[in-house]
PDB file of C-alpha atoms in Angstrom:
ATOM      1  CA  MET A   1      90.773 119.827 151.629  1.00  0.00           C
ATOM      2  CA  ASP A   2      93.813 122.287 151.658  1.00  0.00           C
ATOM      3  CA  VAL A   3      94.284 123.965 155.118  1.00  0.00           C
ATOM      4  CA  ARG A   4      95.286 127.462 153.381  1.00  0.00           C
ATOM      5  CA  ILE A   5      92.194 127.324 151.347  1.00  0.00           C
ATOM      6  CA  SER A   6      90.243 126.270 154.592  1.00  0.00           C
ATOM      7  CA  PHE A   7      91.343 129.523 156.390  1.00  0.00           C
ATOM      8  CA  VAL A   8      89.331 131.346 153.811  1.00  0.00           C
ATOM      9  CA  PHE A   9      86.303 129.712 154.290  1.00  0.00           C
ATOM     10  CA  ILE A  10      86.500 129.972 158.284  1.00  0.00           C
ATOM     11  CA  LEU A  11      87.158 133.625 158.088  1.00  0.00           C
ATOM     12  CA  ASN A  12      84.640 134.262 155.565  1.00  0.00           C
ATOM     13  CA  THR A  13      82.001 132.073 157.085  1.00  0.00           C
ATOM     14  CA  LEU A  14      82.658 133.423 160.635  1.00  0.00           C
ATOM     15  CA  LEU A  15      82.842 137.232 159.232  1.00  0.00           C
ATOM     16  CA  GLY A  16      81.073 137.596 156.265  1.00  0.00           C
ATOM     17  CA  ALA A  17      78.058 135.041 155.517  1.00  0.00           C
ATOM     18  CA  GLN A  18      75.052 134.243 157.050  1.00  0.00           C
ATOM     19  CA  GLY A  19      76.953 131.678 159.559  1.00  0.00           C
ATOM     20  CA  LEU A  20      76.680 133.031 163.355  1.00  0.00           C
ATOM     21  CA  GLN A  21      73.155 134.759 163.552  1.00  0.00           C
ATOM     22  CA  SER A  22      70.137 135.287 161.350  1.00  0.00           C
ATOM     23  CA  SER A  23      68.539 137.881 163.815  1.00  0.00           C
ATOM     24  CA  VAL A  24      70.548 141.010 165.060  1.00  0.00           C
ATOM     25  CA  LYS A  25      67.773 142.029 167.134  1.00  0.00           C
ATOM     26  CA  ASP A  26      67.858 138.964 169.224  1.00  0.00           C
ATOM     27  CA  ALA A  27      71.837 138.475 169.404  1.00  0.00           C
ATOM     28  CA  THR A  28      73.853 138.865 172.285  1.00  0.00           C
ATOM     29  CA  CYS A  29      76.218 141.324 170.625  1.00  0.00           C
ATOM     30  CA  CYS A  30      77.567 142.019 167.187  1.00  0.00           C
ATOM     31  CA  VAL A  31      80.900 143.320 165.408  1.00  0.00           C
ATOM     32  CA  PRO A  32      80.832 146.653 164.215  1.00  0.00           C
ATOM     33  CA  THR A  33      79.596 147.323 160.749  1.00  0.00           C
ATOM     34  CA  GLN A  34      82.926 148.047 159.359  1.00  0.00           C
ATOM     35  CA  PHE A  35      86.252 147.579 160.785  1.00  0.00           C
ATOM     36  CA  GLU A  36      90.157 146.394 160.156  1.00  0.00           C
ATOM     37  CA  ALA A  37      92.609 144.728 161.928  1.00  0.00           C
ATOM     38  CA  LYS A  38      95.731 142.023 161.703  1.00  0.00           C
ATOM     39  CA  VAL A  39      94.510 138.720 162.487  1.00  0.00           C
ATOM     40  CA  TYR A  40      97.220 136.207 163.723  1.00  0.00           C
ATOM     41  CA  MET A  41      96.453 132.661 163.315  1.00  0.00           C
ATOM     42  CA  ASP A  42      97.905 129.322 163.988  1.00  0.00           C
ATOM     43  CA  ALA A  43      96.064 126.474 162.245  1.00  0.00           C
ATOM     44  CA  GLU A  44      96.817 122.641 162.799  1.00  0.00           C
ATOM     45  CA  LEU A  45      95.075 120.100 160.309  1.00  0.00           C
ATOM     46  CA  VAL A  46      95.804 116.247 161.702  1.00  0.00           C
ATOM     47  CA  PHE A  47      95.588 113.263 159.209  1.00  0.00           C
ATOM     48  CA  LEU A  48      94.288 109.698 160.306  1.00  0.00           C
ATOM     49  CA  ASP A  49      94.922 106.941 158.138  1.00  0.00           C
ATOM     50  CA  THR A  50      92.776 104.106 159.361  1.00  0.00           C
ATOM     51  CA  THR A  51      93.738 101.832 156.265  1.00  0.00           C
ATOM     52  CA  SER A  52      97.247 101.261 157.754  1.00  0.00           C
ATOM     53  CA  SER A  53      98.194  97.595 158.244  1.00  0.00           C
ATOM     54  CA  VAL A  54      99.813  98.340 161.645  1.00  0.00           C
ATOM     55  CA  SER A  55      97.786  97.607 164.854  1.00  0.00           C
ATOM     56  CA  ARG A  56      96.711 101.458 165.231  1.00  0.00           C
ATOM     57  CA  PRO A  57      96.227 103.914 162.875  1.00  0.00           C
ATOM     58  CA  LEU A  58      98.625 106.385 161.622  1.00  0.00           C
ATOM     59  CA  THR A  59      98.606 110.159 161.858  1.00  0.00           C
ATOM     60  CA  ALA A  60     100.333 113.069 160.178  1.00  0.00           C
ATOM     61  CA  TYR A  61     100.073 116.840 160.717  1.00  0.00           C
ATOM     62  CA  SER A  62     100.633 120.161 159.246  1.00  0.00           C
ATOM     63  CA  MET A  63     100.928 123.159 161.152  1.00  0.00           C
ATOM     64  CA  PHE A  64     100.103 126.837 159.354  1.00  0.00           C
ATOM     65  CA  ASN A  65     100.956 130.314 160.566  1.00  0.00           C
ATOM     66  CA  TYR A  66      99.056 133.332 159.131  1.00  0.00           C
ATOM     67  CA  THR A  67      99.177 136.687 159.230  1.00  0.00           C
ATOM     68  CA  VAL A  68      96.213 138.557 157.690  1.00  0.00           C
ATOM     69  CA  HIS A  69      95.294 142.302 156.930  1.00  0.00           C
ATOM     70  CA  LEU A  70      91.355 142.033 157.129  1.00  0.00           C
ATOM     71  CA  ALA A  71      88.947 144.641 156.307  1.00  0.00           C
ATOM     72  CA  TYR A  72      84.953 143.848 156.985  1.00  0.00           C
ATOM     73  CA  ASP A  73      82.451 146.409 155.536  1.00  0.00           C
ATOM     74  CA  TYR A  74      79.306 144.732 155.980  1.00  0.00           C
ATOM     75  CA  ASP A  75      77.622 148.307 154.715  1.00  0.00           C
ATOM     76  CA  ARG A  76      79.337 147.820 151.151  1.00  0.00           C
ATOM     77  CA  GLN A  77      78.875 144.231 151.481  1.00  0.00           C
ATOM     78  CA  GLN A  78      82.510 143.617 151.089  1.00  0.00           C
ATOM     79  CA  LEU A  79      85.410 141.639 152.598  1.00  0.00           C
ATOM     80  CA  TYR A  80      89.101 142.190 152.110  1.00  0.00           C
ATOM     81  CA  MET A  81      91.945 139.774 153.274  1.00  0.00           C
ATOM     82  CA  HIS A  82      95.604 139.491 152.516  1.00  0.00           C
ATOM     83  CA  ALA A  83      97.420 136.326 153.824  1.00  0.00           C
ATOM     84  CA  ASN A  84     100.750 135.485 154.271  1.00  0.00           C
ATOM     85  CA  VAL A  85     101.083 131.932 155.364  1.00  0.00           C
ATOM     86  CA  THR A  86     104.260 129.224 156.283  1.00  0.00           C
ATOM     87  CA  GLU A  87     103.418 125.677 156.506  1.00  0.00           C
ATOM     88  CA  THR A  88     105.522 123.147 158.594  1.00  0.00           C
ATOM     89  CA  SER A  89     104.993 119.674 158.399  1.00  0.00           C
ATOM     90  CA  PRO A  90     106.922 116.105 158.637  1.00  0.00           C
ATOM     91  CA  LEU A  91     105.714 115.291 155.542  1.00  0.00           C
ATOM     92  CA  ILE A  92     107.579 118.201 153.493  1.00  0.00           C
ATOM     93  CA  PRO A  93     111.157 118.844 153.656  1.00  0.00           C
ATOM     94  CA  HIS A  94     111.331 122.463 154.405  1.00  0.00           C
ATOM     95  CA  PRO A  95     108.721 125.099 155.578  1.00  0.00           C
ATOM     96  CA  VAL A  96     106.393 126.317 152.796  1.00  0.00           C
ATOM     97  CA  THR A  97     105.852 130.134 152.317  1.00  0.00           C
ATOM     98  CA  ASP A  98     102.835 131.835 150.274  1.00  0.00           C
ATOM     99  CA  SER A  99     100.740 134.860 149.663  1.00  0.00           C
ATOM    100  CA  VAL A 100      97.043 135.035 148.926  1.00  0.00           C
ATOM    101  CA  LEU A 101      94.810 138.097 148.567  1.00  0.00           C
ATOM    102  CA  TYR A 102      91.184 137.559 148.692  1.00  0.00           C
ATOM    103  CA  LEU A 103      88.527 140.019 147.805  1.00  0.00           C
ATOM    104  CA  PHE A 104      84.519 139.415 148.048  1.00  0.00           C
ATOM    105  CA  ASP A 105      82.116 141.826 146.507  1.00  0.00           C
ATOM    106  CA  HIS A 106      78.680 140.402 148.100  1.00  0.00           C
ATOM    107  CA  LYS A 107      76.848 143.015 146.538  1.00  0.00           C
ATOM    108  CA  HIS A 108      77.679 142.291 142.834  1.00  0.00           C
ATOM    109  CA  GLY A 109      78.415 138.431 143.860  1.00  0.00           C
ATOM    110  CA  VAL A 110      81.986 138.179 142.897  1.00  0.00           C
ATOM    111  CA  MET A 111      85.164 136.678 144.352  1.00  0.00           C
ATOM    112  CA  TYR A 112      88.703 137.502 143.541  1.00  0.00           C
ATOM    113  CA  THR A 113      91.824 135.494 144.195  1.00  0.00           C
ATOM    114  CA  VAL A 114      95.041 136.620 143.869  1.00  0.00           C
ATOM    115  CA  ASN A 115      97.715 133.733 144.341  1.00  0.00           C
ATOM    116  CA  GLY A 116     101.052 135.535 145.038  1.00  0.00           C
ATOM    117  CA  GLY A 117      99.978 138.655 146.745  1.00  0.00           C
ATOM    118  CA  HIS A 118      98.778 142.301 144.638  1.00  0.00           C
ATOM    119  CA  ASP A 119     100.730 141.427 141.634  1.00  0.00           C
ATOM    120  CA  GLY A 120     100.079 137.611 141.324  1.00  0.00           C
ATOM    121  CA  LYS A 121      97.610 135.409 139.015  1.00  0.00           C
ATOM    122  CA  CYS A 122      94.218 136.511 139.457  1.00  0.00           C
ATOM    123  CA  GLN A 123      91.137 134.123 139.199  1.00  0.00           C
ATOM    124  CA  LYS A 124      87.442 135.749 139.540  1.00  0.00           C
ATOM    125  CA  ASP A 125      84.651 133.064 140.537  1.00  0.00           C
ATOM    126  CA  ASN A 126      80.812 133.426 141.550  1.00  0.00           C
ATOM    127  CA  SER A 127      79.952 134.419 145.104  1.00  0.00           C
ATOM    128  CA  THR A 128      76.305 134.036 145.583  1.00  0.00           C
ATOM    129  CA  VAL A 129      76.034 133.769 149.337  1.00  0.00           C
ATOM    130  CA  PRO A 130      74.603 136.813 150.786  1.00  0.00           C
ATOM    131  CA  MET A 131      76.580 138.805 153.593  1.00  0.00           C
ATOM    132  CA  SER A 132      75.014 139.471 156.983  1.00  0.00           C
ATOM    133  CA  GLN A 133      76.105 141.214 159.911  1.00  0.00           C
ATOM    134  CA  GLN A 134      78.091 139.033 162.407  1.00  0.00           C
ATOM    135  CA  CYS A 135      76.735 138.435 166.035  1.00  0.00           C
ATOM    136  CA  ILE A 136      77.277 136.200 169.052  1.00  0.00           C
ATOM    137  CA  PRO A 137      74.223 133.857 168.735  1.00  0.00           C
ATOM    138  CA  ASP A 138      71.408 134.536 171.537  1.00  0.00           C
ATOM    139  CA  ASP A 139      71.688 131.089 172.612  1.00  0.00           C
ATOM    140  CA  ALA A 140      75.646 130.908 172.984  1.00  0.00           C
ATOM    141  CA  LEU A 141      77.039 130.082 176.561  1.00  0.00           C
ATOM    142  CA  LEU A 142      78.820 132.684 178.583  1.00  0.00           C
ATOM    143  CA  GLN A 143      81.430 130.571 180.177  1.00  0.00           C
ATOM    144  CA  ARG A 144      83.089 133.419 182.139  1.00  0.00           C
ATOM    145  CA  ASN A 145      84.080 136.772 182.267  1.00  0.00           C
ATOM    146  CA  SER A 146      87.894 136.760 181.562  1.00  0.00           C
ATOM    147  CA  ALA A 147      90.964 139.207 180.853  1.00  0.00           C
ATOM    148  CA  ILE A 148      93.869 139.125 178.325  1.00  0.00           C
ATOM    149  CA  GLY A 149      97.092 140.491 179.078  1.00  0.00           C
ATOM    150  CA  ASN A 150      99.231 140.797 182.055  1.00  0.00           C
ATOM    151  CA  PRO A 151      97.279 141.285 185.472  1.00  0.00           C
ATOM    152  CA  SER A 152      99.723 143.977 186.443  1.00  0.00           C
ATOM    153  CA  LEU A 153      99.671 145.921 183.451  1.00  0.00           C
ATOM    154  CA  GLN A 154      95.875 146.754 182.615  1.00  0.00           C
ATOM    155  CA  PRO A 155      94.714 143.643 181.178  1.00  0.00           C
ATOM    156  CA  LEU A 156      91.889 143.875 178.781  1.00  0.00           C
ATOM    157  CA  ALA A 157      88.481 142.793 180.118  1.00  0.00           C
ATOM    158  CA  ALA A 158      86.929 140.015 177.922  1.00  0.00           C
ATOM    159  CA  LYS A 159      83.680 137.805 177.822  1.00  0.00           C
ATOM    160  CA  VAL A 160      84.330 134.168 176.718  1.00  0.00           C
ATOM    161  CA  TYR A 161      81.271 132.804 174.799  1.00  0.00           C
ATOM    162  CA  GLN A 162      80.921 129.179 173.717  1.00  0.00           C
ATOM    163  CA  TYR A 163      78.736 128.350 170.410  1.00  0.00           C
ATOM    164  CA  GLU A 164      78.522 126.210 167.525  1.00  0.00           C
ATOM    165  CA  VAL A 165      78.056 127.354 163.736  1.00  0.00           C
ATOM    166  CA  LYS A 166      76.981 125.096 160.870  1.00  0.00           C
ATOM    167  CA  GLY A 167      78.308 126.692 157.399  1.00  0.00           C
ATOM    168  CA  ASP A 168      76.875 124.125 155.349  1.00  0.00           C
ATOM    169  CA  PRO A 169      74.071 121.735 155.920  1.00  0.00           C
ATOM    170  CA  ASP A 170      76.070 118.916 155.003  1.00  0.00           C
ATOM    171  CA  ALA A 171      78.977 119.876 156.765  1.00  0.00           C
ATOM    172  CA  PHE A 172      80.745 119.322 160.309  1.00  0.00           C
ATOM    173  CA  PRO A 173      79.960 122.206 162.497  1.00  0.00           C
ATOM    174  CA  PHE A 174      82.229 124.342 163.853  1.00  0.00           C
ATOM    175  CA  TYR A 175      83.049 124.439 167.559  1.00  0.00           C
ATOM    176  CA  ILE A 176      83.956 128.190 168.571  1.00  0.00           C
ATOM    177  CA  GLN A 177      84.992 129.872 171.868  1.00  0.00           C
ATOM    178  CA  ALA A 178      84.986 133.655 171.004  1.00  0.00           C
ATOM    179  CA  PHE A 179      86.663 135.805 173.472  1.00  0.00           C
ATOM    180  CA  VAL A 180      85.260 139.484 172.937  1.00  0.00           C
ATOM    181  CA  LYS A 181      85.166 143.040 174.246  1.00  0.00           C
ATOM    182  CA  GLN A 182      81.624 143.595 174.755  1.00  0.00           C
ATOM    183  CA  ASN A 183      79.761 146.872 175.330  1.00  0.00           C
ATOM    184  CA  GLY A 184      76.341 146.682 175.148  1.00  0.00           C
ATOM    185  CA  LYS A 185      75.467 145.125 172.032  1.00  0.00           C
ATOM    186  CA  GLN A 186      78.672 145.590 170.368  1.00  0.00           C
ATOM    187  CA  CYS A 187      81.131 143.119 170.560  1.00  0.00           C
ATOM    188  CA  LEU A 188      85.004 143.537 169.186  1.00  0.00           C
ATOM    189  CA  PRO A 189      86.702 140.264 168.327  1.00  0.00           C
ATOM    190  CA  MET A 190      89.483 139.620 170.373  1.00  0.00           C
ATOM    191  CA  LYS A 191      90.456 135.728 170.032  1.00  0.00           C
ATOM    192  CA  LEU A 192      88.841 133.084 168.855  1.00  0.00           C
ATOM    193  CA  HIS A 193      89.245 129.135 169.101  1.00  0.00           C
ATOM    194  CA  VAL A 194      87.696 126.961 166.651  1.00  0.00           C
ATOM    195  CA  VAL A 195      87.650 123.421 165.982  1.00  0.00           C
ATOM    196  CA  THR A 196      85.962 121.169 163.141  1.00  0.00           C
ATOM    197  CA  ALA A 197      86.055 117.726 161.365  1.00  0.00           C
ATOM    198  CA  GLY A 198      87.156 117.757 158.082  1.00  0.00           C
ATOM    199  CA  GLY A 199      86.189 114.181 156.815  1.00  0.00           C
ATOM    200  CA  SER A 200      88.167 111.401 155.816  1.00  0.00           C
ATOM    201  CA  GLY A 201      89.661 110.987 159.260  1.00  0.00           C
ATOM    202  CA  THR A 202      91.034 114.621 159.539  1.00  0.00           C
ATOM    203  CA  MET A 203      90.620 117.360 162.242  1.00  0.00           C
ATOM    204  CA  ASN A 204      90.920 121.273 161.859  1.00  0.00           C
ATOM    205  CA  ALA A 205      91.806 123.743 164.658  1.00  0.00           C
ATOM    206  CA  TRP A 206      92.364 127.193 164.627  1.00  0.00           C
ATOM    207  CA  VAL A 207      93.369 130.086 167.055  1.00  0.00           C
ATOM    208  CA  MET A 208      92.925 133.622 166.121  1.00  0.00           C
ATOM    209  CA  ASN A 209      94.190 136.602 167.580  1.00  0.00           C
ATOM    210  CA  PHE A 210      92.663 139.983 166.739  1.00  0.00           C
ATOM    211  CA  VAL A 211      95.046 142.868 166.951  1.00  0.00           C
ATOM    212  CA  ASN A 212      95.183 146.501 166.029  1.00  0.00           C
ATOM    213  CA  LEU A 213      91.272 146.560 165.457  1.00  0.00           C
ATOM    214  CA  THR A 214      89.780 149.843 164.339  1.00  0.00           C
ATOM    215  CA  GLN A 215      86.553 150.777 163.491  1.00  0.00           C
ATOM    216  CA  GLY A 216      85.575 152.107 160.315  1.00  0.00           C
ATOM    217  CA  ILE A 217      87.790 151.647 156.938  1.00  0.00           C
ATOM    218  CA  GLN A 218      90.679 154.181 156.799  1.00  0.00           C
ATOM    219  CA  ASP A 219      91.077 153.638 152.569  1.00  0.00           C
ATOM    220  CA  PRO A 220      87.799 152.316 150.676  1.00  0.00           C
ATOM    221  CA  SER A 221      89.974 152.027 147.752  1.00  0.00           C
ATOM    222  CA  ILE A 222      91.282 148.641 149.346  1.00  0.00           C
ATOM    223  CA  PHE A 223      87.685 146.999 147.872  1.00  0.00           C
ATOM    224  CA  SER A 224      88.917 148.125 144.812  1.00  0.00           C
ATOM    225  CA  VAL A 225      89.437 145.387 141.986  1.00  0.00           C
ATOM    226  CA  PRO A 226      92.981 144.081 142.133  1.00  0.00           C
ATOM    227  CA  GLY A 227      95.041 145.182 139.096  1.00  0.00           C
ATOM    228  CA  PRO A 228      95.766 141.462 138.012  1.00  0.00           C
ATOM    229  CA  CYS A 229      91.879 140.815 138.015  1.00  0.00           C
ATOM    230  CA  ARG A 230      90.890 143.847 135.802  1.00  0.00           C
ATOM    231  CA  GLY A 231      89.247 142.272 132.838  1.00  0.00           C
ATOM    232  CA  ALA A 232      89.225 138.722 134.348  1.00  0.00           C
ATOM    233  CA  THR A 233      86.910 136.070 133.016  1.00  0.00           C
ATOM    234  CA  GLN A 234      84.391 134.879 135.599  1.00  0.00           C
ATOM    235  CA  VAL A 235      85.585 131.148 135.523  1.00  0.00           C
ATOM    236  CA  THR A 236      83.909 128.933 137.919  1.00  0.00           C
ATOM    237  CA  LYS A 237      80.992 128.830 140.746  1.00  0.00           C
ATOM    238  CA  ILE A 238      82.756 128.369 144.218  1.00  0.00           C
ATOM    239  CA  THR A 239      81.100 126.073 146.883  1.00  0.00           C
ATOM    240  CA  THR A 240      81.645 125.819 150.489  1.00  0.00           C
ATOM    241  CA  ALA A 241      82.998 122.247 149.944  1.00  0.00           C
ATOM    242  CA  GLN A 242      85.566 123.540 147.512  1.00  0.00           C
ATOM    243  CA  GLU A 243      87.385 126.050 149.375  1.00  0.00           C
ATOM    244  CA  PRO A 244      90.464 125.861 151.502  1.00  0.00           C
ATOM    245  CA  LYS A 245      89.916 125.000 155.177  1.00  0.00           C
ATOM    246  CA  TRP A 246      91.558 128.295 156.729  1.00  0.00           C
ATOM    247  CA  LYS A 247      89.511 130.217 154.276  1.00  0.00           C
ATOM    248  CA  GLN A 248      86.208 128.507 155.212  1.00  0.00           C
ATOM    249  CA  ALA A 249      87.102 129.408 159.032  1.00  0.00           C
ATOM    250  CA  LEU A 250      87.646 132.704 158.701  1.00  0.00           C
ATOM    251  CA  GLU A 251      84.498 133.045 156.672  1.00  0.00           C
ATOM    252  CA  VAL A 252      82.171 131.440 159.541  1.00  0.00           C
ATOM    253  CA  LEU A 253      83.618 134.392 161.678  1.00  0.00           C
ATOM    254  CA  LEU A 254      82.815 136.976 159.064  1.00  0.00           C
ATOM    255  CA  GLY A 255      79.726 135.819 157.788  1.00  0.00           C
ATOM    256  CA  THR A 256      80.103 134.916 154.196  1.00  0.00           C
ATOM    257  CA  ILE A 257      79.042 131.211 154.295  1.00  0.00           C
ATOM    258  CA  ASN A 258      75.550 130.039 154.825  1.00  0.00           C
TER     259      ASN A 258
END
């Protein structure tokens, strides 16, 4: 599975679908119902070739660096992600860059993908998974109280939780370590470590850093149908297994994957 696609799955599962906690009432803490942030994410995909004729399996890898403008609106049942990505790997001659815009409209069951950013080519798909408010599960393990930043420069206090999320009944689970700023029942995501197997001898790992997080949506028009998508015909029904791995990871956090 393409890691660039899996990034969307990860963000959407983490931040949009029913991926973390079914009961908000019993949760340890929950993210705000509306927020925007920049997400800086590093991802690694490791391939293992067990069919090799040499004495031990051959391995290869790809590294991905993402900068994502994220807008999460549980009240409107919408999720916006605009990602710029760079891939490096021994398997390709030089770094490859890409820009992709994703807009999930869970209220109307639609997902828009614009390759090349705001002015690129649009694809319109079904998105039938309901959106849920995202929370740290009540059975998450509180590993420690920590801090992010220079100890001499007023670092940010953080609680570190560890838990497991299964986005799809037939898929490998996501093992998550979450650094959050917790105030009672509200928690703001600060940093996430996510690891999962990809099947067929692959392993995926992500580190996500949330910066400039602000509560509320500054400009609701960010959720307007992108220009290239106006009049687009709905062409496919997307399943979890068909989505890129990076997309899957962010979806786990944002809560748009069952």
